[in-house]
């Protein structure tokens, strides 16, 4: 008894179907992994990985790290602060930020 081999066209068709299915599955896995990674980094300090706190600073929402004292601004927030019409606001903001950092009790090592 001989088993007939499917035609070459049939082999090619199923090979293409399998390749396409594998490609789609890989894309889904990659997208899922990227989303999981994004969620694991959301609102985390880029320096030490601790959860960030959100607060208002001169009318702008900023994120601060309670561990290292780092402060982060979202896109456009520095421009909002720098374009305020109040006199010397940038000087005040930077002075307050420096005071807050110094007052956090964290000593920084040289070069860090």
PDB file of C-alpha atoms in Angstrom, residues 19-99:
ATOM      1  CA  UNK A  19       4.233  30.468   8.643  1.00  0.00           C
ATOM      2  CA  UNK A  20       1.545  33.163   8.730  1.00  0.00           C
ATOM      3  CA  UNK A  21      -0.024  31.673  11.856  1.00  0.00           C
ATOM      4  CA  UNK A  22       3.372  31.563  13.595  1.00  0.00           C
ATOM      5  CA  UNK A  23       4.090  35.177  12.592  1.00  0.00           C
ATOM      6  CA  UNK A  24       0.769  36.362  14.038  1.00  0.00           C
ATOM      7  CA  UNK A  25       1.323  34.419  17.261  1.00  0.00           C
ATOM      8  CA  UNK A  26       4.813  35.932  17.642  1.00  0.00           C
ATOM      9  CA  UNK A  27       3.412  39.431  17.090  1.00  0.00           C
ATOM     10  CA  UNK A  28       0.782  38.856  19.790  1.00  0.00           C
ATOM     11  CA  UNK A  29       3.392  37.542  22.224  1.00  0.00           C
ATOM     12  CA  UNK A  30       5.717  40.484  21.539  1.00  0.00           C
ATOM     13  CA  UNK A  31       2.889  42.999  21.965  1.00  0.00           C
ATOM     14  CA  UNK A  32       1.832  41.317  25.191  1.00  0.00           C
ATOM     15  CA  UNK A  33       5.407  41.343  26.521  1.00  0.00           C
ATOM     16  CA  UNK A  34       5.834  45.030  25.636  1.00  0.00           C
ATOM     17  CA  UNK A  35       2.573  45.931  27.382  1.00  0.00           C
ATOM     18  CA  UNK A  36       3.579  43.979  30.495  1.00  0.00           C
ATOM     19  CA  UNK A  37       6.955  45.722  30.542  1.00  0.00           C
ATOM     20  CA  UNK A  38       5.330  49.141  30.101  1.00  0.00           C
ATOM     21  CA  UNK A  39       2.949  48.455  32.985  1.00  0.00           C
ATOM     22  CA  UNK A  40       5.769  47.269  35.232  1.00  0.00           C
ATOM     23  CA  UNK A  41       7.643  50.567  34.687  1.00  0.00           C
ATOM     24  CA  UNK A  42       4.652  52.932  34.955  1.00  0.00           C
ATOM     25  CA  UNK A  43       5.115  55.524  37.712  1.00  0.00           C
ATOM     26  CA  UNK A  44       8.448  54.024  38.776  1.00  0.00           C
ATOM     27  CA  UNK A  45      11.565  56.057  39.467  1.00  0.00           C
ATOM     28  CA  UNK A  46      13.949  55.755  36.504  1.00  0.00           C
ATOM     29  CA  UNK A  47      16.900  55.888  38.886  1.00  0.00           C
ATOM     30  CA  UNK A  48      16.032  53.317  41.547  1.00  0.00           C
ATOM     31  CA  UNK A  49      12.686  51.753  40.569  1.00  0.00           C
ATOM     32  CA  UNK A  50      10.668  52.909  43.593  1.00  0.00           C
ATOM     33  CA  UNK A  51       7.050  54.062  43.159  1.00  0.00           C
ATOM     34  CA  UNK A  52       6.742  57.756  42.314  1.00  0.00           C
ATOM     35  CA  UNK A  53       4.512  60.162  44.231  1.00  0.00           C
ATOM     36  CA  UNK A  54       2.528  62.808  42.348  1.00  0.00           C
ATOM     37  CA  UNK A  55       2.094  66.281  43.719  1.00  0.00           C
ATOM     38  CA  UNK A  56       1.563  69.859  42.688  1.00  0.00           C
ATOM     39  CA  UNK A  57       4.565  72.144  42.428  1.00  0.00           C
ATOM     40  CA  UNK A  58       3.921  75.769  41.447  1.00  0.00           C
ATOM     41  CA  UNK A  59       0.697  74.757  39.715  1.00  0.00           C
ATOM     42  CA  UNK A  60       2.216  71.862  37.766  1.00  0.00           C
ATOM     43  CA  UNK A  61       1.810  68.159  38.520  1.00  0.00           C
ATOM     44  CA  UNK A  62       5.234  66.626  39.109  1.00  0.00           C
ATOM     45  CA  UNK A  63       6.397  63.198  40.158  1.00  0.00           C
ATOM     46  CA  UNK A  64       8.899  62.717  42.965  1.00  0.00           C
ATOM     47  CA  UNK A  65      10.702  59.680  44.288  1.00  0.00           C
ATOM     48  CA  UNK A  66      10.459  59.380  48.076  1.00  0.00           C
ATOM     49  CA  UNK A  67      13.586  57.215  48.107  1.00  0.00           C
ATOM     50  CA  UNK A  68      16.170  59.194  46.111  1.00  0.00           C
ATOM     51  CA  UNK A  69      14.424  62.591  46.079  1.00  0.00           C
ATOM     52  CA  UNK A  70      14.402  62.780  42.276  1.00  0.00           C
ATOM     53  CA  UNK A  71      11.836  65.029  40.598  1.00  0.00           C
ATOM     54  CA  UNK A  72      10.383  64.466  37.127  1.00  0.00           C
ATOM     55  CA  UNK A  73       8.348  66.653  34.812  1.00  0.00           C
ATOM     56  CA  UNK A  74       6.160  65.328  32.015  1.00  0.00           C
ATOM     57  CA  UNK A  75       6.457  66.606  28.455  1.00  0.00           C
ATOM     58  CA  UNK A  76       5.586  70.297  28.244  1.00  0.00           C
ATOM     59  CA  UNK A  77       5.535  70.977  31.987  1.00  0.00           C
ATOM     60  CA  UNK A  78       8.899  72.746  32.038  1.00  0.00           C
ATOM     61  CA  UNK A  79       7.648  75.022  29.256  1.00  0.00           C
ATOM     62  CA  UNK A  80       4.510  75.794  31.295  1.00  0.00           C
ATOM     63  CA  UNK A  81       6.628  76.756  34.280  1.00  0.00           C
ATOM     64  CA  UNK A  82       9.121  78.773  32.228  1.00  0.00           C
ATOM     65  CA  UNK A  83       6.387  80.688  30.355  1.00  0.00           C
ATOM     66  CA  UNK A  84       4.536  81.814  33.457  1.00  0.00           C
ATOM     67  CA  UNK A  85       4.206  85.559  33.662  1.00  0.00           C
ATOM     68  CA  UNK A  86       5.036  85.701  37.335  1.00  0.00           C
ATOM     69  CA  UNK A  87       8.413  87.356  37.860  1.00  0.00           C
ATOM     70  CA  UNK A  88      11.375  85.128  38.558  1.00  0.00           C
ATOM     71  CA  UNK A  89       9.237  82.008  38.770  1.00  0.00           C
ATOM     72  CA  UNK A  90      11.931  79.784  37.267  1.00  0.00           C
ATOM     73  CA  UNK A  91      14.416  81.029  39.843  1.00  0.00           C
ATOM     74  CA  UNK A  92      11.903  80.306  42.612  1.00  0.00           C
ATOM     75  CA  UNK A  93      11.059  76.889  41.219  1.00  0.00           C
ATOM     76  CA  UNK A  94      14.687  75.834  40.907  1.00  0.00           C
ATOM     77  CA  UNK A  95      15.469  77.254  44.339  1.00  0.00           C
ATOM     78  CA  UNK A  96      12.507  75.389  45.866  1.00  0.00           C
ATOM     79  CA  UNK A  97      13.487  72.201  44.071  1.00  0.00           C
ATOM     80  CA  UNK A  98      17.048  72.465  45.343  1.00  0.00           C
ATOM     81  CA  UNK A  99      15.803  73.173  48.866  1.00  0.00           C
TER      82      UNK A  99
END
